[in-house]
C-alpha positions as YAML, in Angstrom:
chain: A
units: angstrom
residues:
- id: 1
  name: MET
  ca: [18.85, 9.21, 12.21]
- id: 2
  name: THR
  ca: [19.13, 12.47, 12.95]
- id: 3
  name: PRO
  ca: [15.22, 13.45, 13.62]
- id: 4
  name: SER
  ca: [13.97, 16.09, 11.85]
- id: 5
  name: ALA
  ca: [11.49, 19.35, 13.84]
- id: 6
  name: PRO
  ca: [8.82, 18.35, 14.95]
- id: 7
  name: ASP
  ca: [7.05, 20.71, 11.94]
- id: 8
  name: GLU
  ca: [9.64, 20.71, 8.59]
- id: 9
  name: PRO
  ca: [10.82, 18.23, 7.18]
- id: 10
  name: GLY
  ca: [14.27, 16.68, 6.15]
- id: 11
  name: THR
  ca: [16.42, 17.21, 3.57]
- id: 12
  name: GLY
  ca: [18.33, 14.89, 1.30]
- id: 13
  name: ALA
  ca: [18.83, 11.40, 1.76]
- id: 14
  name: ASP
  ca: [18.01, 11.28, 6.32]
- id: 15
  name: ARG
  ca: [14.79, 13.03, 5.30]
- id: 16
  name: ARG
  ca: [11.82, 10.27, 7.03]
- id: 17
  name: ILE
  ca: [8.40, 10.46, 7.10]
- id: 18
  name: SER
  ca: [8.00, 14.07, 9.60]
- id: 19
  name: ARG
  ca: [7.15, 13.66, 13.25]
- id: 20
  name: LYS
  ca: [3.73, 16.16, 12.26]
- id: 21
  name: ASN
  ca: [2.13, 13.34, 9.67]
- id: 22
  name: LEU
  ca: [2.65, 10.24, 12.42]
- id: 23
  name: LEU
  ca: [0.60, 12.34, 15.44]
- id: 24
  name: ARG
  ca: [-1.63, 13.06, 12.89]
- id: 25
  name: ALA
  ca: [-1.42, 9.16, 12.00]
- id: 26
  name: ALA
  ca: [-1.38, 8.29, 15.10]
- id: 27
  name: VAL
  ca: [-4.67, 10.79, 16.35]
- id: 28
  name: ALA
  ca: [-6.33, 9.96, 14.17]
- id: 29
  name: ALA
  ca: [-6.22, 5.98, 14.82]
- id: 30
  name: GLY
  ca: [-6.73, 7.04, 18.10]
- id: 31
  name: ALA
  ca: [-3.91, 5.80, 19.51]
- id: 32
  name: ALA
  ca: [-2.17, 7.50, 23.19]
- id: 33
  name: VAL
  ca: [0.94, 7.77, 21.51]
- id: 34
  name: PRO
  ca: [4.46, 6.73, 23.27]
- id: 35
  name: LEU
  ca: [7.31, 9.72, 23.30]
- id: 36
  name: LEU
  ca: [11.08, 9.34, 23.42]
- id: 37
  name: ALA
  ca: [13.17, 11.52, 26.01]
- id: 38
  name: THR
  ca: [13.82, 13.62, 22.79]
- id: 39
  name: GLY
  ca: [10.62, 13.84, 22.05]
- id: 40
  name: THR
  ca: [11.15, 12.22, 18.57]
- id: 41
  name: VAL
  ca: [7.49, 8.98, 18.13]
- id: 42
  name: ALA
  ca: [8.59, 5.74, 19.20]
- id: 43
  name: LEU
  ca: [7.33, 3.72, 16.40]
- id: 44
  name: ALA
  ca: [8.35, 0.48, 14.84]
- id: 45
  name: ARG
  ca: [9.65, 2.17, 11.63]
- id: 46
  name: ASP
  ca: [11.80, 4.30, 13.23]
- id: 47
  name: ALA
  ca: [13.79, 0.91, 15.53]
- id: 48
  name: GLY
  ca: [15.47, -0.50, 12.71]
- id: 49
  name: THR
  ca: [16.93, 2.20, 10.81]
- id: 50
  name: ARG
  ca: [19.29, 4.86, 13.55]
- id: 51
  name: GLY
  ca: [22.54, 5.10, 12.07]
- id: 52
  name: ARG
  ca: [21.06, 4.02, 8.61]
- id: 53
  name: ASP
  ca: [21.39, 6.41, 5.37]
- id: 54
  name: LEU
  ca: [17.95, 5.13, 4.11]
- id: 55
  name: ALA
  ca: [16.21, 7.45, 1.39]
- id: 56
  name: PRO
  ca: [13.62, 7.72, 3.20]
- id: 57
  name: THR
  ca: [9.78, 7.07, 2.02]
- id: 58
  name: PRO
  ca: [8.03, 9.91, 0.53]
- id: 59
  name: PHE
  ca: [6.40, 12.34, 3.28]
- id: 60
  name: CYS
  ca: [2.92, 13.90, 2.62]
- id: 61
  name: ASP
  ca: [4.03, 17.84, 3.85]
- id: 62
  name: ASP
  ca: [2.71, 20.48, 2.30]
- id: 63
  name: GLY
  ca: [2.62, 19.53, -1.85]
- id: 64
  name: ASP
  ca: [5.97, 16.68, -1.11]
- id: 65
  name: ASP
  ca: [6.13, 14.33, -3.61]
- id: 66
  name: PRO
  ca: [3.68, 12.19, -3.50]
- id: 67
  name: THR
  ca: [5.03, 7.58, -4.31]
- id: 68
  name: ILE
  ca: [6.31, 7.75, -7.17]
- id: 69
  name: PRO
  ca: [5.19, 4.81, -9.80]
- id: 70
  name: GLN
  ca: [6.62, 1.83, -10.91]
- id: 71
  name: MET
  ca: [6.40, -0.24, -13.74]
- id: 72
  name: GLU
  ca: [3.67, -3.55, -12.98]
- id: 73
  name: GLY
  ca: [5.60, -6.12, -14.69]
- id: 74
  name: PRO
  ca: [5.50, -9.27, -15.99]
- id: 75
  name: TYR
  ca: [3.49, -10.94, -13.28]
- id: 76
  name: PHE
  ca: [0.73, -9.08, -12.21]
- id: 77
  name: LYS
  ca: [-3.38, -11.12, -12.01]
- id: 78
  name: PRO
  ca: [-6.54, -9.41, -11.57]
- id: 79
  name: ASN
  ca: [-9.11, -11.10, -9.60]
- id: 80
  name: SER
  ca: [-7.12, -11.65, -5.88]
- id: 81
  name: PRO
  ca: [-8.43, -13.11, -2.51]
- id: 82
  name: LEU
  ca: [-10.13, -9.88, -0.02]
- id: 83
  name: ARG
  ca: [-7.16, -11.95, 2.55]
- id: 84
  name: GLY
  ca: [-4.26, -9.02, 5.10]
- id: 85
  name: ASN
  ca: [-2.10, -11.72, 4.94]
- id: 86
  name: LEU
  ca: [-0.78, -14.21, 1.81]
- id: 87
  name: VAL
  ca: [0.63, -17.41, 3.63]
- id: 88
  name: THR
  ca: [-0.41, -20.63, 3.25]
- id: 89
  name: PRO
  ca: [0.59, -22.82, 5.95]
- id: 90
  name: GLY
  ca: [3.83, -24.77, 5.26]
- id: 91
  name: ALA
  ca: [4.87, -22.80, 2.97]
- id: 92
  name: PRO
  ca: [8.30, -22.08, 3.34]
- id: 93
  name: GLY
  ca: [9.96, -18.02, 4.23]
- id: 94
  name: THR
  ca: [11.44, -15.89, 6.23]
- id: 95
  name: PRO
  ca: [8.13, -14.07, 8.26]
- id: 96
  name: LEU
  ca: [7.80, -10.71, 7.30]
- id: 97
  name: THR
  ca: [4.81, -8.18, 8.63]
- id: 98
  name: VAL
  ca: [4.59, -4.82, 6.12]
- id: 99
  name: SER
  ca: [2.33, -2.07, 8.06]
- id: 100
  name: GLY
  ca: [2.09, 1.41, 7.73]
- id: 101
  name: TYR
  ca: [-0.42, 4.37, 6.62]
- id: 102
  name: VAL
  ca: [-2.32, 6.13, 3.26]
- id: 103
  name: PHE
  ca: [-2.02, 9.41, 2.89]
- id: 104
  name: GLY
  ca: [-3.11, 12.35, 0.33]
- id: 105
  name: ARG
  ca: [-0.53, 14.69, -0.41]
- id: 106
  name: ASN
  ca: [-2.33, 17.34, 2.36]
- id: 107
  name: CYS
  ca: [-1.63, 14.78, 4.96]
- id: 108
  name: VAL
  ca: [-4.37, 13.57, 6.07]
- id: 109
  name: PRO
  ca: [-4.65, 9.44, 6.33]
- id: 110
  name: LEU
  ca: [-6.59, 8.59, 3.07]
- id: 111
  name: SER
  ca: [-9.61, 5.60, 4.64]
- id: 112
  name: GLY
  ca: [-11.06, 2.82, 2.01]
- id: 113
  name: VAL
  ca: [-7.98, 2.97, -0.26]
- id: 114
  name: LEU
  ca: [-7.13, -0.31, -1.22]
- id: 115
  name: LEU
  ca: [-3.57, -1.93, -2.03]
- id: 116
  name: ASP
  ca: [-3.60, -4.81, -3.54]
- id: 117
  name: PHE
  ca: [0.07, -7.06, -3.52]
- id: 118
  name: TRP
  ca: [1.61, -9.42, -5.26]
- id: 119
  name: GLN
  ca: [5.56, -11.22, -4.80]
- id: 120
  name: ALA
  ca: [7.37, -13.76, -5.88]
- id: 121
  name: ASP
  ca: [7.50, -17.12, -3.53]
- id: 122
  name: ASN
  ca: [10.58, -17.49, -0.97]
- id: 123
  name: ALA
  ca: [12.08, -19.27, -4.57]
- id: 124
  name: GLY
  ca: [12.23, -16.67, -6.62]
- id: 125
  name: ALA
  ca: [8.62, -17.88, -8.27]
- id: 126
  name: TYR
  ca: [5.20, -16.33, -8.83]
- id: 127
  name: ASP
  ca: [2.20, -18.33, -8.55]
- id: 128
  name: ASN
  ca: [0.40, -17.98, -12.48]
- id: 129
  name: VAL
  ca: [-2.26, -19.81, -12.22]
- id: 130
  name: GLY
  ca: [-3.65, -19.93, -8.57]
- id: 131
  name: TYR
  ca: [-3.52, -16.78, -6.18]
- id: 132
  name: THR
  ca: [-0.44, -18.03, -3.63]
- id: 133
  name: PHE
  ca: [1.77, -14.20, -2.68]
- id: 134
  name: ARG
  ca: [-1.41, -12.21, -4.00]
- id: 135
  name: GLY
  ca: [-4.15, -10.77, -2.41]
- id: 136
  name: HIS
  ca: [-5.36, -6.92, -1.45]
- id: 137
  name: GLN
  ca: [-6.18, -5.52, 1.14]
- id: 138
  name: PHE
  ca: [-8.78, -1.56, 2.31]
- id: 139
  name: THR
  ca: [-7.21, 0.47, 4.68]
- id: 140
  name: ASP
  ca: [-9.39, 1.35, 8.13]
- id: 141
  name: ALA
  ca: [-10.77, 4.16, 8.81]
- id: 142
  name: SER
  ca: [-7.00, 5.39, 10.06]
- id: 143
  name: GLY
  ca: [-6.20, 4.83, 6.73]
- id: 144
  name: ALA
  ca: [-3.88, 2.60, 8.49]
- id: 145
  name: PHE
  ca: [-2.62, -1.19, 6.50]
- id: 146
  name: SER
  ca: [-1.64, -4.10, 7.53]
- id: 147
  name: LEU
  ca: [0.33, -7.56, 5.68]
- id: 148
  name: ARG
  ca: [1.45, -10.27, 6.43]
- id: 149
  name: THR
  ca: [4.08, -12.82, 3.91]
- id: 150
  name: ILE
  ca: [7.04, -14.18, 3.66]
- id: 151
  name: VAL
  ca: [10.18, -12.18, 2.65]
- id: 152
  name: PRO
  ca: [10.13, -12.64, -1.05]
- id: 153
  name: GLY
  ca: [12.95, -15.27, -2.54]
- id: 154
  name: LEU
  ca: [15.31, -13.85, -6.18]
- id: 155
  name: TYR
  ca: [15.16, -14.23, -9.62]
- id: 156
  name: PRO
  ca: [17.70, -14.17, -12.33]
- id: 157
  name: GLY
  ca: [17.85, -9.95, -13.31]
- id: 158
  name: ARG
  ca: [16.07, -8.19, -10.34]
- id: 159
  name: THR
  ca: [16.30, -7.59, -6.39]
- id: 160
  name: ARG
  ca: [14.25, -8.54, -3.43]
- id: 161
  name: HIS
  ca: [10.47, -6.53, -3.90]
- id: 162
  name: ILE
  ca: [7.08, -6.21, -3.34]
- id: 163
  name: HIS
  ca: [4.41, -5.21, -6.11]
- id: 164
  name: VAL
  ca: [0.81, -3.78, -5.21]
- id: 165
  name: LYS
  ca: [-1.61, -1.35, -6.71]
- id: 166
  name: ALA
  ca: [-2.84, 1.38, -4.84]
- id: 167
  name: GLN
  ca: [-6.80, 3.61, -5.41]
- id: 168
  name: ALA
  ca: [-8.10, 6.11, -3.53]
- id: 169
  name: PRO
  ca: [-11.64, 5.50, -4.33]
- id: 170
  name: GLY
  ca: [-12.50, 7.35, -7.41]
- id: 171
  name: GLU
  ca: [-9.40, 8.52, -8.33]
- id: 172
  name: PRO
  ca: [-6.19, 7.13, -11.02]
- id: 173
  name: VAL
  ca: [-4.33, 3.78, -9.93]
- id: 174
  name: LEU
  ca: [-0.95, 3.13, -8.42]
- id: 175
  name: THR
  ca: [1.75, 0.60, -9.52]
- id: 176
  name: THR
  ca: [5.42, 0.57, -7.87]
- id: 177
  name: GLN
  ca: [7.21, -1.98, -5.93]
- id: 178
  name: LEU
  ca: [8.81, -1.77, -2.06]
- id: 179
  name: TYR
  ca: [11.99, -2.64, -1.40]
- id: 180
  name: PHE
  ca: [14.98, -3.91, 1.10]
- id: 181
  name: PRO
  ca: [17.16, -2.37, 2.56]
- id: 182
  name: GLY
  ca: [21.36, -3.85, 2.36]
- id: 183
  name: GLU
  ca: [20.06, -6.31, -0.44]
- id: 184
  name: PRO
  ca: [23.66, -6.52, -2.61]
- id: 185
  name: ARG
  ca: [20.94, -6.65, -6.01]
- id: 186
  name: ASN
  ca: [20.15, -3.79, -5.57]
- id: 187
  name: ASN
  ca: [22.87, -2.00, -7.44]
- id: 188
  name: THR
  ca: [22.24, -3.77, -10.10]
- id: 189
  name: ASP
  ca: [19.09, -3.77, -10.91]
- id: 190
  name: THR
  ca: [18.46, -1.58, -12.71]
- id: 191
  name: ILE
  ca: [14.67, -0.86, -11.58]
- id: 192
  name: TYR
  ca: [15.27, -0.25, -8.21]
- id: 193
  name: ASP
  ca: [14.54, 3.13, -6.95]
- id: 194
  name: PRO
  ca: [15.67, 4.26, -3.11]
- id: 195
  name: ALA
  ca: [12.76, 6.53, -2.64]
- id: 196
  name: LEU
  ca: [10.60, 3.06, -1.79]
- id: 197
  name: LEU
  ca: [13.32, 1.13, 0.29]
- id: 198
  name: MET
  ca: [10.87, 0.25, 3.37]
- id: 199
  name: ASN
  ca: [12.83, 0.58, 6.81]
- id: 200
  name: VAL
  ca: [12.91, -3.56, 7.97]
- id: 201
  name: ARG
  ca: [13.96, -4.43, 11.10]
- id: 202
  name: ASN
  ca: [14.48, -8.03, 12.47]
- id: 203
  name: VAL
  ca: [12.36, -9.68, 14.68]
- id: 204
  name: SER
  ca: [11.35, -12.24, 16.53]
- id: 205
  name: GLY
  ca: [10.86, -15.86, 14.48]
- id: 206
  name: GLY
  ca: [11.33, -12.83, 11.07]
- id: 207
  name: LYS
  ca: [11.01, -9.40, 9.83]
- id: 208
  name: GLU
  ca: [8.90, -6.17, 10.38]
- id: 209
  name: ALA
  ca: [8.60, -3.70, 7.75]
- id: 210
  name: THR
  ca: [7.38, -0.12, 7.20]
- id: 211
  name: PHE
  ca: [6.20, 1.97, 4.41]
- id: 212
  name: ASP
  ca: [3.79, 5.00, 4.18]
- id: 213
  name: PHE
  ca: [2.21, 5.49, 0.70]
- id: 214
  name: VAL
  ca: [0.84, 9.28, 0.16]
- id: 215
  name: LEU
  ca: [-0.80, 8.78, -3.15]
- id: 216
  name: ASP
  ca: [-1.01, 12.38, -5.36]
- id: 217
  name: VAL
  ca: [-5.20, 12.71, -4.13]
- id: 218
  name: GLU
  ca: [-5.99, 15.44, -1.71]
- id: 219
  name: GLY
  ca: [-7.97, 13.51, 1.03]
- id: 220
  name: ASP
  ca: [-11.00, 15.19, 2.76]
- id: 221
  name: PRO
  ca: [-10.60, 15.95, 6.41]
- id: 222
  name: THR
  ca: [-13.39, 14.38, 7.96]
- id: 223
  name: ASP
  ca: [-12.74, 11.26, 9.77]
- id: 224
  name: PRO
  ca: [-14.35, 9.24, 8.76]
- id: 225
  name: PRO
  ca: [-15.27, 10.24, 5.99]
- id: 226
  name: THR
  ca: [-18.50, 11.59, 5.21]
- id: 227
  name: ASP
  ca: [-21.01, 9.81, 2.81]
- id: 228
  name: PRO
  ca: [-21.61, 11.27, -0.28]
- id: 229
  name: PRO
  ca: [-24.52, 14.36, -0.11]
- id: 230
  name: THR
  ca: [-27.32, 12.56, -2.86]
- id: 231
  name: ASP
  ca: [-27.98, 9.24, -2.91]
- id: 232
  name: PRO
  ca: [-26.61, 6.96, -5.30]
- id: 233
  name: PRO
  ca: [-28.38, 6.73, -8.90]
- id: 234
  name: GLY
  ca: [-30.71, 3.84, -8.75]
- id: 235
  name: GLY
  ca: [-29.58, -0.36, -9.54]
- id: 236
  name: SER
  ca: [-28.51, -3.31, -8.55]
- id: 237
  name: TRP
  ca: [-25.14, -2.32, -7.58]
- id: 238
  name: ALA
  ca: [-25.51, -1.83, -3.10]
- id: 239
  name: PRO
  ca: [-22.72, -1.39, -0.18]
- id: 240
  name: GLY
  ca: [-21.58, -4.07, 1.68]
- id: 241
  name: HIS
  ca: [-22.35, -6.35, -0.98]
- id: 242
  name: PRO
  ca: [-19.62, -9.20, -1.99]
- id: 243
  name: TYR
  ca: [-18.56, -9.45, -5.59]
- id: 244
  name: ALA
  ca: [-16.94, -11.95, -7.29]
- id: 245
  name: ALA
  ca: [-14.81, -11.76, -10.80]
- id: 246
  name: GLY
  ca: [-18.04, -11.94, -13.10]
- id: 247
  name: ASP
  ca: [-20.60, -10.59, -11.35]
- id: 248
  name: ARG
  ca: [-22.58, -8.31, -12.91]
- id: 249
  name: VAL
  ca: [-24.44, -4.85, -12.29]
- id: 250
  name: THR
  ca: [-26.18, -2.28, -13.63]
- id: 251
  name: TYR
  ca: [-25.42, 1.62, -11.61]
- id: 252
  name: GLY
  ca: [-27.08, 4.51, -12.80]
- id: 253
  name: GLY
  ca: [-28.18, 2.94, -15.82]
- id: 254
  name: ALA
  ca: [-25.25, 1.49, -16.97]
- id: 255
  name: GLY
  ca: [-23.67, -2.46, -16.19]
- id: 256
  name: TYR
  ca: [-20.40, -3.06, -15.76]
- id: 257
  name: ARG
  ca: [-19.09, -6.36, -15.05]
- id: 258
  name: CYS
  ca: [-16.54, -7.43, -11.74]
- id: 259
  name: LEU
  ca: [-13.45, -8.62, -12.11]
- id: 260
  name: GLN
  ca: [-11.80, -8.95, -9.21]
- id: 261
  name: ALA
  ca: [-13.73, -10.52, -5.32]
- id: 262
  name: HIS
  ca: [-14.40, -7.91, -3.43]
- id: 263
  name: THR
  ca: [-17.24, -7.01, -0.14]
- id: 264
  name: SER
  ca: [-18.80, -3.24, -2.34]
- id: 265
  name: MET
  ca: [-18.78, -0.18, 0.41]
- id: 266
  name: THR
  ca: [-20.29, 3.15, 0.00]
- id: 267
  name: GLY
  ca: [-17.71, 5.11, -2.63]
- id: 268
  name: TRP
  ca: [-16.24, 2.71, -4.51]
- id: 269
  name: GLU
  ca: [-19.54, 2.86, -7.06]
- id: 270
  name: PRO
  ca: [-18.61, 0.75, -11.00]
- id: 271
  name: PRO
  ca: [-17.82, 4.38, -12.15]
- id: 272
  name: GLY
  ca: [-15.21, 5.72, -10.59]
- id: 273
  name: VAL
  ca: [-13.21, 2.89, -9.93]
- id: 274
  name: PRO
  ca: [-11.92, 0.27, -12.90]
- id: 275
  name: ALA
  ca: [-9.50, -1.69, -11.24]
- id: 276
  name: LEU
  ca: [-12.67, -3.57, -9.48]
- id: 277
  name: TRP
  ca: [-16.07, -2.79, -12.48]
- id: 278
  name: ARG
  ca: [-15.21, -2.80, -16.48]
- id: 279
  name: ARG
  ca: [-18.16, -0.87, -17.63]
- id: 280
  name: GLU
  ca: [-19.93, -3.81, -20.69]
...
């Protein structure tokens, strides 16, 4: 691909996560950033797509559009387990690692974002009884996430895709889907959108993919985010506690039922997290 100018986005189909934003994420992560001779960032997301004309992930540069939503579909299940590895031993399929960052629209990496993934297995079937190829995780202090799974199988009417729900603390839920470049069914799938293509490359033993989400929220520029300035209202809910689906807590004088197993953390108090708690 032809890199954009260091501080300006590309345009049209060759638009990518800008160098400026990748540098910001790397700095937030405390990483040493390798550079190519051209001055562009030498990251895995660039290695698999040079020379291809792919629609990019939206980037967070001064008001650019956030990641677009898509339909949930019929196979979402709440209460997925907290895990970054969806692969059970012996499960068939091509190993796939998906990684990236979650940004706010002001280019600040967002920590503590809930990411809930679900997908079909190698044969194109969803597990509607258990939680095979289902799981949720939270972005780390640098806004990064990593998911270990397999390349999902095909089923009638759809191209290959991975479902995801993303929610920053106290913010609305983004429901969307991620797609694979070069799939023949991309052209016939009426739901497919090239703005949601991952960058994918072949590696020894499988594939690696990258995708950076941009949520329609204003990120907190502190790193890590500060705790609320005042103590939370009294109640039985407490941060750092493992809650199971069905658990009941009180918070701020109201009762809540847990919808999805998770470990609680500051910023995810029940009133602001409808994906995890329902008021009773």
